[in-house]
XYZ file of C-alpha atoms in Angstrom:
679
model
C 9.713 -7.246 -82.684
C 9.800 -8.222 -79.606
C 9.526 -11.948 -78.112
C 7.467 -12.523 -75.096
C 8.486 -16.018 -73.499
C 5.540 -17.897 -71.694
C 4.473 -18.261 -67.927
C 4.727 -21.532 -66.990
C 1.261 -22.812 -65.465
C 1.092 -24.134 -62.092
C 0.863 -27.482 -63.337
C 4.273 -27.283 -65.037
C 5.651 -26.145 -61.801
C 4.371 -28.710 -60.898
C 6.166 -30.945 -63.330
C 9.345 -29.446 -63.167
C 9.123 -29.934 -59.659
C 8.698 -33.534 -59.776
C 11.668 -34.185 -62.498
C 13.781 -33.649 -59.840
C 11.830 -35.468 -56.471
C 14.050 -38.836 -55.983
C 12.090 -41.793 -57.480
C 10.480 -43.861 -55.009
C 11.958 -47.244 -56.184
C 15.218 -45.390 -55.319
C 14.199 -44.015 -51.559
C 12.810 -47.527 -51.007
C 16.537 -49.540 -51.908
C 18.245 -46.654 -49.944
C 16.665 -47.943 -47.201
C 17.491 -50.609 -47.669
C 20.599 -50.567 -48.817
C 21.010 -47.901 -45.076
C 19.062 -50.519 -43.261
C 21.626 -53.616 -44.406
C 24.909 -51.825 -44.359
C 23.463 -50.166 -40.583
C 23.456 -54.452 -39.597
C 26.754 -55.332 -40.679
C 28.071 -52.111 -39.347
C 26.803 -52.199 -35.612
C 27.833 -56.505 -37.068
C 31.676 -55.067 -37.937
C 32.550 -52.888 -34.499
C 30.956 -55.422 -32.418
C 33.025 -58.191 -34.156
C 36.295 -55.392 -33.940
C 35.746 -54.782 -30.266
C 35.331 -58.464 -29.391
C 37.849 -58.860 -31.168
C 40.471 -56.001 -30.503
C 40.026 -56.870 -26.411
C 41.092 -60.771 -27.194
C 44.164 -59.821 -29.418
C 45.474 -56.449 -26.665
C 44.025 -59.852 -23.959
C 47.050 -62.140 -26.415
C 49.714 -59.713 -26.031
C 49.255 -58.472 -22.658
C 49.958 -62.187 -21.484
C 52.083 -63.237 -23.699
C 54.315 -59.505 -22.547
C 54.153 -60.975 -19.815
C 54.724 -64.337 -19.491
C 57.869 -62.652 -22.038
C 59.252 -60.239 -18.953
C 58.294 -63.097 -16.593
C 61.004 -65.245 -18.281
C 63.522 -62.244 -18.989
C 63.906 -61.302 -15.455
C 64.219 -65.179 -14.903
C 66.862 -65.585 -17.178
C 69.164 -62.001 -15.940
C 68.197 -64.005 -11.427
C 70.514 -66.261 -13.061
C 72.542 -64.934 -14.414
C 73.136 -63.153 -10.836
C 72.507 -66.342 -9.404
C 75.568 -68.558 -11.500
C 77.414 -65.728 -10.267
C 76.719 -65.613 -6.322
C 76.838 -69.649 -6.673
C 80.940 -68.923 -8.619
C 81.369 -66.459 -6.017
C 80.013 -69.681 -2.979
C 83.080 -72.079 -3.435
C 85.322 -69.415 -1.811
C 83.242 -69.105 1.200
C 84.048 -72.688 2.811
C 84.233 -72.159 6.399
C 87.858 -74.306 6.153
C 88.771 -71.292 3.031
C 90.064 -68.808 5.226
C 92.669 -71.343 7.033
C 94.181 -72.258 3.835
C 97.427 -70.821 2.753
C 97.467 -66.854 1.631
C 98.982 -68.624 -2.013
C 96.243 -71.176 -2.653
C 93.625 -68.599 -1.469
C 94.948 -66.581 -4.564
C 95.389 -69.458 -7.172
C 91.226 -70.087 -5.823
C 90.875 -66.263 -6.776
C 92.741 -66.338 -9.941
C 90.645 -69.984 -10.985
C 87.393 -67.660 -9.929
C 88.126 -65.024 -12.839
C 88.953 -67.605 -14.927
C 85.668 -69.012 -14.591
C 83.461 -65.649 -14.295
C 84.057 -63.626 -16.978
C 81.698 -61.047 -15.591
C 83.991 -61.351 -12.472
C 86.688 -58.767 -12.900
C 87.674 -57.469 -9.297
C 87.822 -60.383 -6.179
C 88.498 -59.170 -2.498
C 88.874 -61.569 0.739
C 87.538 -59.660 3.612
C 88.956 -61.355 6.783
C 86.435 -61.197 10.229
C 87.631 -57.543 10.759
C 86.477 -56.117 8.136
C 90.259 -55.647 6.381
C 91.529 -56.441 2.768
C 94.572 -59.102 3.027
C 93.991 -59.955 -0.723
C 92.711 -58.698 -4.152
C 93.217 -59.557 -7.001
C 92.210 -58.186 -10.692
C 92.205 -58.218 -14.390
C 92.508 -54.785 -14.512
C 95.032 -53.337 -11.658
C 98.311 -55.043 -9.761
C 97.251 -57.523 -7.465
C 97.455 -56.906 -3.656
C 97.997 -58.506 -0.896
C 97.790 -57.995 2.795
C 96.944 -54.188 2.153
C 94.884 -54.460 5.427
C 92.894 -52.372 4.188
C 89.502 -51.113 6.659
C 85.699 -52.502 4.522
C 84.199 -53.101 8.708
C 82.189 -50.193 8.228
C 81.550 -49.959 4.299
C 77.957 -52.037 3.709
C 79.466 -54.720 1.537
C 80.962 -55.892 5.026
C 78.506 -55.423 7.099
C 75.204 -55.801 5.183
C 76.909 -59.266 3.805
C 77.268 -59.964 7.887
C 74.105 -59.493 7.966
C 72.129 -60.727 4.944
C 74.704 -63.809 4.139
C 74.852 -61.851 0.428
C 74.705 -59.408 -0.984
C 74.377 -57.084 -3.932
C 75.601 -53.218 -4.198
C 73.917 -50.786 -6.157
C 75.010 -50.357 -9.740
C 77.840 -47.373 -10.516
C 79.079 -47.412 -14.253
C 83.359 -47.172 -14.433
C 85.423 -44.633 -16.708
C 81.947 -43.679 -16.861
C 80.621 -46.064 -19.051
C 80.588 -49.747 -17.926
C 78.220 -51.468 -15.786
C 79.442 -52.501 -12.554
C 78.192 -53.998 -9.519
C 79.293 -54.514 -6.320
C 78.083 -58.726 -4.679
C 79.681 -59.534 -1.126
C 79.319 -63.305 0.285
C 80.096 -63.745 4.193
C 81.931 -66.942 4.040
C 80.151 -69.927 6.394
C 81.441 -70.814 10.067
C 81.359 -68.999 13.357
C 82.925 -65.479 12.550
C 83.661 -65.430 8.764
C 84.674 -63.520 6.423
C 83.832 -61.823 3.815
C 84.657 -62.145 -0.124
C 84.314 -59.210 -2.271
C 83.602 -59.643 -6.234
C 83.309 -55.878 -8.557
C 80.981 -57.765 -11.940
C 80.774 -56.456 -14.500
C 77.125 -56.430 -15.845
C 78.082 -55.728 -19.227
C 78.105 -58.873 -20.390
C 74.439 -59.111 -19.420
C 74.156 -58.232 -22.455
C 74.699 -62.036 -23.397
C 71.934 -62.683 -21.799
C 69.409 -59.944 -23.333
C 70.204 -60.413 -26.489
C 69.198 -63.464 -26.915
C 65.711 -62.201 -26.284
C 63.516 -62.685 -28.796
C 59.970 -61.132 -29.281
C 58.661 -61.481 -32.723
C 60.502 -59.254 -35.629
C 60.415 -55.542 -34.164
C 60.791 -56.626 -30.419
C 63.346 -57.042 -27.964
C 64.586 -56.419 -24.218
C 66.062 -54.256 -21.592
C 66.918 -53.647 -18.075
C 67.105 -50.906 -16.314
C 67.587 -50.247 -11.954
C 65.508 -49.107 -9.716
C 66.426 -44.998 -10.487
C 65.811 -45.317 -14.068
C 69.206 -46.244 -15.177
C 69.757 -48.832 -18.260
C 72.201 -51.720 -17.575
C 70.989 -54.002 -20.451
C 70.003 -53.438 -23.873
C 70.463 -55.031 -27.386
C 71.853 -51.704 -28.965
C 75.475 -52.215 -26.321
C 76.854 -48.148 -26.887
C 73.405 -47.146 -24.891
C 74.390 -48.918 -22.001
C 78.336 -47.647 -22.207
C 76.499 -44.390 -22.493
C 75.149 -44.508 -19.038
C 71.826 -43.606 -20.551
C 69.460 -41.666 -18.285
C 65.164 -44.002 -19.270
C 63.543 -42.652 -15.920
C 61.954 -40.476 -19.033
C 60.935 -43.142 -21.364
C 57.068 -43.878 -20.507
C 56.869 -47.109 -20.067
C 60.357 -46.886 -17.510
C 58.778 -43.647 -15.762
C 55.653 -45.519 -15.577
C 56.821 -48.513 -14.152
C 59.159 -46.554 -11.537
C 55.866 -44.663 -10.547
C 53.901 -47.756 -10.482
C 56.459 -48.961 -7.998
C 56.602 -45.535 -5.452
C 52.552 -45.210 -4.877
C 52.768 -48.954 -3.886
C 49.733 -50.120 -7.177
C 48.621 -53.612 -8.396
C 51.392 -55.102 -10.535
C 48.101 -56.923 -12.086
C 47.406 -54.124 -13.627
C 50.804 -51.642 -14.537
C 53.095 -54.608 -15.196
C 51.554 -53.617 -19.021
C 50.667 -50.977 -21.138
C 51.110 -49.297 -24.501
C 53.616 -46.634 -24.602
C 56.110 -44.844 -26.753
C 59.090 -46.434 -27.424
C 63.106 -44.864 -26.963
C 63.144 -44.872 -30.842
C 59.663 -42.554 -30.755
C 57.167 -46.107 -32.284
C 54.697 -47.081 -30.316
C 54.960 -50.498 -28.888
C 53.554 -52.331 -26.441
C 55.573 -53.533 -23.460
C 55.906 -54.963 -19.636
C 57.843 -55.250 -17.043
C 58.790 -57.613 -13.976
C 61.262 -56.974 -11.154
C 63.749 -58.568 -9.917
C 63.821 -58.078 -5.917
C 66.846 -58.952 -5.520
C 69.140 -56.773 -6.855
C 65.762 -53.812 -7.198
C 66.017 -54.062 -10.910
C 63.593 -53.750 -13.332
C 63.100 -55.721 -16.810
C 61.399 -54.495 -19.857
C 60.306 -56.567 -22.850
C 59.053 -54.565 -26.002
C 57.427 -55.213 -29.175
C 55.735 -52.430 -31.796
C 52.673 -51.921 -31.415
C 51.273 -53.082 -35.242
C 53.257 -56.522 -34.856
C 51.121 -57.514 -31.677
C 47.891 -55.830 -33.115
C 48.723 -57.748 -36.747
C 45.674 -60.414 -35.752
C 43.544 -57.724 -35.693
C 44.404 -56.128 -38.595
C 43.375 -59.420 -40.432
C 40.714 -59.619 -38.814
C 39.195 -55.810 -39.790
C 40.318 -56.847 -43.340
C 38.119 -59.993 -42.786
C 35.356 -57.925 -41.492
C 35.893 -54.952 -44.301
C 35.379 -56.810 -47.535
C 32.621 -58.859 -45.496
C 30.350 -56.015 -45.246
C 31.540 -55.337 -48.748
C 29.738 -58.603 -49.881
C 26.713 -57.216 -47.418
C 26.307 -54.380 -49.030
C 26.600 -55.654 -52.697
C 23.546 -58.126 -52.627
C 21.571 -56.316 -50.330
C 21.909 -52.512 -53.451
C 20.135 -55.894 -55.679
C 17.928 -57.734 -53.763
C 16.807 -54.125 -52.678
C 16.800 -52.714 -56.458
C 14.288 -55.765 -57.070
C 12.463 -55.297 -54.143
C 12.098 -51.600 -54.779
C 10.524 -52.203 -58.953
C 7.321 -54.930 -57.735
C 6.808 -51.792 -55.913
C 6.509 -49.125 -58.130
C 4.255 -50.342 -60.025
C 0.894 -49.840 -57.944
C 2.188 -46.826 -56.146
C 2.210 -44.861 -59.623
C -1.300 -46.545 -60.567
C -2.188 -44.719 -57.443
C -0.454 -41.953 -58.357
C -2.201 -41.314 -61.505
C -5.664 -42.190 -59.806
C -4.831 -39.702 -57.024
C -4.436 -37.185 -60.542
C -7.515 -37.412 -61.661
C -9.764 -37.414 -58.728
C -7.444 -34.301 -57.830
C -8.506 -32.723 -61.309
C -12.281 -32.515 -60.696
C -12.741 -36.165 -61.796
C -14.969 -37.682 -58.893
C -16.082 -40.837 -60.286
C -12.246 -42.292 -60.741
C -11.925 -45.833 -58.737
C -8.504 -47.199 -58.462
C -8.387 -51.132 -58.920
C -5.609 -53.390 -58.237
C -4.800 -56.266 -56.857
C -1.279 -57.028 -54.785
C -2.773 -58.688 -52.086
C -0.565 -56.476 -49.573
C -1.045 -53.215 -47.715
C -0.979 -50.520 -51.852
C -4.104 -53.079 -51.922
C -5.727 -51.743 -48.937
C -4.897 -48.069 -49.822
C -6.097 -48.726 -52.752
C -9.395 -49.171 -51.462
C -9.328 -46.693 -48.438
C -9.262 -44.472 -51.730
C -12.540 -45.468 -53.221
C -14.219 -45.307 -50.015
C -12.217 -41.788 -50.073
C -13.760 -40.473 -52.914
C -17.497 -42.211 -52.423
C -17.588 -40.243 -49.521
C -15.823 -37.167 -50.847
C -18.754 -37.182 -53.853
C -22.306 -37.622 -51.435
C -20.415 -34.663 -49.196
C -20.316 -32.515 -51.739
C -23.457 -30.902 -52.142
C -23.054 -30.496 -48.046
C -20.054 -28.780 -48.526
C -21.396 -25.031 -48.194
C -23.722 -25.551 -45.075
C -20.452 -27.446 -43.921
C -17.903 -24.646 -43.850
C -20.646 -22.013 -42.070
C -20.844 -24.363 -39.240
C -17.565 -24.065 -39.445
C -17.034 -20.772 -39.733
C -19.757 -20.504 -36.917
C -16.842 -22.629 -34.652
C -14.185 -20.716 -35.442
C -16.212 -17.202 -34.618
C -16.750 -18.214 -30.970
C -13.025 -20.411 -31.225
C -11.894 -16.363 -32.590
C -13.626 -15.032 -29.580
C -12.520 -16.521 -26.833
C -8.741 -16.672 -27.934
C -9.235 -13.182 -28.009
C -10.410 -13.211 -24.031
C -8.206 -15.524 -23.160
C -5.431 -13.045 -24.711
C -6.424 -10.122 -22.863
C -6.231 -11.847 -19.570
C -2.837 -13.087 -20.556
C -2.167 -9.069 -21.213
C -2.974 -8.767 -18.013
C -1.061 -11.418 -16.149
C 1.863 -10.181 -18.346
C 1.331 -6.372 -16.500
C 1.264 -8.447 -13.245
C 4.270 -10.883 -13.871
C 6.175 -6.978 -14.864
C 4.772 -5.617 -12.066
C 6.282 -7.958 -10.188
C 9.379 -8.291 -11.527
C 9.537 -3.776 -11.060
C 8.540 -4.650 -7.108
C 11.419 -7.365 -7.263
C 13.839 -4.805 -8.306
C 12.519 -1.874 -5.348
C 13.309 -4.079 -2.087
C 16.370 -5.207 -3.942
C 16.782 -1.126 -4.092
C 15.305 -0.558 -0.306
C 17.374 -3.625 1.029
C 21.111 -2.339 0.962
C 20.125 1.092 1.995
C 18.216 -0.812 5.634
C 21.118 -3.925 6.003
C 23.389 -0.543 6.299
C 21.069 0.925 9.229
C 20.840 -2.157 11.170
C 24.250 -2.839 10.836
C 24.929 0.781 11.915
C 21.935 0.841 15.010
C 23.684 -2.330 16.160
C 27.635 -1.080 15.480
C 25.631 2.908 17.299
C 24.449 0.455 20.014
C 28.062 -0.980 21.055
C 29.444 2.524 20.645
C 27.185 4.161 23.676
C 28.227 1.118 25.836
C 31.542 2.002 25.544
C 30.905 5.414 25.299
C 29.894 4.490 29.690
C 32.461 2.780 29.900
C 35.365 5.056 28.680
C 33.218 8.055 31.187
C 33.267 5.810 34.371
C 36.472 6.993 35.398
C 35.728 10.488 34.660
C 35.078 12.788 37.784
C 31.433 13.771 36.881
C 28.886 16.023 38.529
C 26.337 13.731 39.694
C 23.432 15.103 38.631
C 25.376 15.183 35.504
C 26.873 11.582 35.560
C 22.394 10.850 35.602
C 22.083 12.829 32.204
C 24.371 10.505 31.233
C 23.441 8.038 32.176
C 19.847 8.230 31.461
C 20.688 9.881 27.703
C 22.730 6.333 26.804
C 19.738 3.827 27.970
C 16.979 5.582 25.908
C 19.798 5.784 22.408
C 20.642 2.551 23.354
C 16.570 1.935 23.707
C 16.373 3.893 20.254
C 18.572 1.706 18.732
C 17.100 -1.584 19.800
C 13.949 -0.720 18.134
C 15.944 -0.031 15.314
C 17.854 -3.252 14.561
C 14.050 -4.800 16.004
C 11.871 -2.785 13.293
C 15.015 -2.962 10.382
C 15.247 -6.285 11.280
C 11.006 -7.308 11.292
C 11.149 -4.926 7.492
C 14.389 -7.525 6.055
C 12.208 -9.906 6.521
C 8.745 -8.156 4.585
C 11.607 -7.563 2.032
C 13.001 -11.110 2.294
C 10.011 -12.453 1.651
C 8.794 -9.908 -1.301
C 11.657 -11.179 -2.809
C 11.285 -14.671 -2.534
C 7.556 -13.777 -3.442
C 8.874 -12.220 -6.893
C 11.189 -15.087 -8.352
C 9.757 -17.422 -10.926
C 10.391 -21.109 -10.954
C 10.145 -24.212 -8.663
C 13.498 -23.516 -6.995
C 14.838 -26.747 -4.542
C 13.024 -27.991 -2.392
C 13.675 -28.397 1.470
C 12.604 -29.656 4.400
C 10.710 -26.679 5.770
C 9.188 -25.347 9.198
C 5.419 -25.401 8.171
C 4.444 -23.592 10.990
C 6.991 -20.403 10.118
C 6.081 -20.611 6.470
C 2.087 -20.118 7.078
C 3.273 -17.428 9.949
C 5.085 -15.388 6.953
C 3.200 -16.253 4.171
C -0.333 -14.573 6.496
C 2.154 -11.294 7.606
C 3.235 -11.251 4.115
C -0.040 -10.898 2.206
C -1.604 -8.808 5.326
C 1.046 -6.130 4.694
C 0.208 -5.781 1.380
C -3.670 -5.681 1.479
C -2.478 -2.797 3.873
C -0.321 -1.420 1.345
C -2.547 -1.305 -1.281
C -5.522 -0.377 0.896
C -4.625 1.975 3.526
C -7.886 1.351 5.297
C -7.983 -2.344 4.879
C -8.719 -3.462 8.375
C -9.145 -7.525 9.073
C -8.907 -9.121 12.555
C -6.343 -12.876 11.977
C -6.882 -15.837 13.972
C -4.067 -18.020 14.219
C -4.327 -21.773 15.246
C -1.601 -23.721 14.410
C -0.934 -26.955 15.671
C 3.036 -26.885 17.578
C 3.352 -31.230 16.729
C 2.564 -30.179 12.455
C 6.679 -30.071 12.225
C 9.077 -30.076 8.583
C 7.880 -31.014 5.456
C 10.084 -31.181 2.490
C 8.962 -29.063 0.120
C 9.262 -26.037 -2.749
C 9.265 -22.955 0.329
C 8.604 -20.965 -2.607
C 5.841 -22.474 -4.656
C 3.983 -23.389 -1.376
C 4.580 -19.835 -0.324
C 2.804 -18.312 -3.610
C -0.566 -20.716 -3.183
C -1.156 -19.917 0.084
C -0.359 -15.959 -0.440
C -3.371 -16.628 -3.235
C -5.774 -18.255 -1.039
C -5.173 -15.459 1.599
C -5.621 -12.901 -0.888
C -8.440 -14.595 -2.127
C -10.087 -14.354 1.172
C -9.163 -11.037 1.981
C -10.693 -10.050 -1.370
C -14.132 -11.594 -0.073
C -14.527 -10.163 3.103
C -13.539 -6.719 1.327
C -16.961 -7.459 -0.672
C -18.747 -8.761 1.589
C -18.151 -5.649 3.846
C -19.637 -3.592 0.636
C -22.812 -5.411 0.724
C -23.325 -6.118 4.593
C -22.446 -2.014 5.619
C -24.706 -2.426 9.269
C -22.454 -2.674 12.861
C -22.583 -6.293 12.791
C -20.467 -8.209 10.843
C -16.731 -8.111 10.991
C -14.051 -9.460 8.209
C -11.715 -12.708 9.342
C -9.725 -14.725 8.372
C -8.020 -18.481 10.016
C -4.986 -19.940 9.571
C -5.475 -23.307 11.168
C -2.281 -26.244 10.660
C -2.851 -29.667 11.969
C -0.697 -32.976 12.451
C -1.768 -35.625 10.627
C 1.524 -38.354 10.963
C 2.748 -39.004 6.944
C 1.568 -35.992 5.876
C 0.459 -32.337 7.832
C -3.234 -30.610 7.307
C -2.819 -27.020 6.167
C -6.838 -25.154 6.430
C -7.109 -21.624 4.945
C -11.057 -20.073 6.380
C -12.625 -16.708 5.455
C -16.084 -15.114 6.475
C -16.446 -13.515 3.758
C -19.293 -13.416 0.181
C -18.337 -17.300 0.431
C -19.251 -19.378 -3.546
C -21.733 -20.520 -5.347
C -22.323 -23.518 -6.184
C -22.170 -23.784 -10.264
C -18.998 -21.562 -9.555
C -17.200 -23.869 -7.512
C -17.301 -27.125 -9.954
C -15.169 -24.602 -12.262
C -13.156 -22.836 -10.161
C -9.868 -24.460 -10.288
C -9.915 -25.138 -14.124
C -7.842 -22.394 -15.897
C -8.481 -19.079 -17.195
C -11.623 -18.795 -15.797
C -12.620 -16.050 -12.729
C -15.359 -14.084 -10.912
C -14.383 -11.261 -10.896
C -14.452 -7.827 -12.778
C -11.985 -7.132 -16.118
C -8.456 -6.186 -14.532
C -9.233 -7.533 -11.431
C -7.988 -11.451 -12.491
C -6.294 -13.261 -14.577
C -8.850 -17.058 -14.260
C -5.313 -18.891 -13.298
C -4.699 -18.378 -9.487
C -6.408 -21.348 -7.947
C -4.984 -23.648 -11.524
C -1.962 -22.537 -10.882
C -2.593 -23.473 -6.782
C -3.546 -26.947 -7.738
C -0.923 -28.191 -10.206
C 1.694 -26.400 -7.100
C 0.438 -29.089 -4.453
C -1.274 -31.731 -6.995
C 1.545 -31.773 -9.311
C 4.754 -30.971 -7.669
C 4.270 -32.057 -4.326
C 2.395 -35.121 -4.253
C -0.659 -33.374 -2.271
C -4.173 -32.615 -2.237
C -6.808 -29.188 -2.414
C -10.070 -29.507 -1.120
C -12.708 -26.596 -0.541
C -15.616 -26.099 1.665
C -18.051 -23.144 1.125
C -21.667 -21.225 1.895
C -22.162 -18.599 -0.736
C -22.647 -15.722 1.537
C -20.771 -16.881 5.104
C -18.024 -18.743 4.175
C -15.133 -20.392 1.974
C -12.522 -22.553 3.528
C -9.885 -23.893 1.259
C -8.036 -27.570 2.605
C -4.545 -28.624 1.811
C -3.104 -32.260 2.779
C 0.724 -32.288 2.151
C 2.115 -35.199 2.482
C 6.161 -35.373 4.558
C 8.166 -36.308 2.126
C 5.828 -35.714 -1.453
C 8.202 -33.115 -3.618
C 10.545 -35.697 -3.765
C 8.569 -38.258 -5.539
C 6.503 -35.990 -7.166
C 6.722 -34.591 -10.860
C 7.561 -30.665 -10.197
C 6.485 -28.408 -12.964
C 7.375 -24.875 -13.477
C 4.857 -22.247 -11.890
C 4.351 -19.271 -13.855
C 4.103 -15.339 -12.264
C 1.042 -15.591 -9.408
C -2.299 -14.243 -10.877
C -5.300 -14.421 -8.552
C -8.409 -16.154 -10.586
């Protein structure tokens, strides 16, 4: 026997779905804990950012001070070498015996271990004595150094520090020349072994993992705690921190913003580095410390902040759970009462005494139950009334839908017009261009025929034909430009959107709109005829407007005028009526006025009050959507900050007055107008 499973009832489904919902207490607890967590997180992030800034500034200042201190110690080493050489540059030193000079140089080598070789150049630049630790002594060699920098620069600057070079490809050396005192002085030249700067650099302590090193202006390593790097003639110009410092020196950047930075060290780790220059020898001293060591106070602050956040979240969880439990009991009472009320017990009332919003909610529920119970008997009448209103609204909606369909058809027609205009524009450009070119070719032909020996009658006939061709081509160019202007206006009118506002000559815009409207009416009705009157104020000037949208408004008003005159013409068939449309501009100082007046059918007072309402039209179905004047009002008032007014008399005339501020498009809120529709 087949077993049939029972189908769950809707109530059963509701209960089953209710089991999977998150309880209100849990939601409140989660929201409370989330809010507290968010506040703690924001506070922690702000605190970390501030601590990070302080830690970074402190670390940078420390590194700057250490860099300048290291530079001073290296400079002291150089100054000490200079002072040791100085006691051999007294004025009377060159007058002592060569043996005594040799003894002084030997004593200098003993007292200055960094000096490996010392030589004396007489006032003419010739070497008279050279004492060396590495090579045999030379006396009276007479080698000429009169043009060498070590002699010339020393005499000019008193002390000259030569560029760093590496002897035997490993040990860095530098030449130091010191000019003697007195008149017609000589020069003492010393070769200094820079390897001994290692003692100075190694004694600079920068935390547990930091150290200092010295490079030349080209990036070659002079001194480093790892002496093997120095002896290998290491080039550190590509090291990020060195490359940045050298680039800053070349560009002349502000040292206060370029003498520090976070970079990658020689061993690949991230370091906080600072540098200081030694201008006398054009060296750069770098001091760096591992980034983790420099930011150790910040990491400790992060741990402390996270611990406080964890404690705050735990306390918020306890408090949120307690408060949520306090809210659940009265809310469950509301839930039970609402369930009984929904099952059909309209006499159900809920009694809650909590003294807060939940009690107010219960009172509102009881009031609602009373009103539902009172209105239950009149429910059918209200339903019938609402049904009638709904049917009426539905009818209005159908009418609006029909008008929108008509509007879409007009929009499609506008797109088709734009496509046709685009297709016509290219061949029209060819016609204009080749007409101009042909006119030039005719002139060239006349010039080419001038030297030719032609019969006077033939030449006269040729000139007459050429002049006739040039005249015809000129007319082709003239009318081609006119057609090109009409196509441009058609394309401008067919575009959607407001585009960009710019300064536009008002009279020119009105003239173009009038021509475009007239030609459009003639294209639709070949027998259409009307008198156009223009009264354009030369002082109207320019205004900041959206040209496309303002053209759309003018075309709409002019087209309405054409329509009104044609409608009156069909009524008054006598010879006394002549359709006319007048366009007037006037300068109002900070604004400009445009008037469009026709002698058509006019507008009745009953229609005048609603003429700017959307979807209101007096035209038969299929001839208008009721959006034209509404959109024109929005474009002028909202988009340009202007105004539009109408003066009319039924059966006589209609005159629209537009007032445009000269800079209204800058301050007004732009709108995106829909496709142009006739009212």
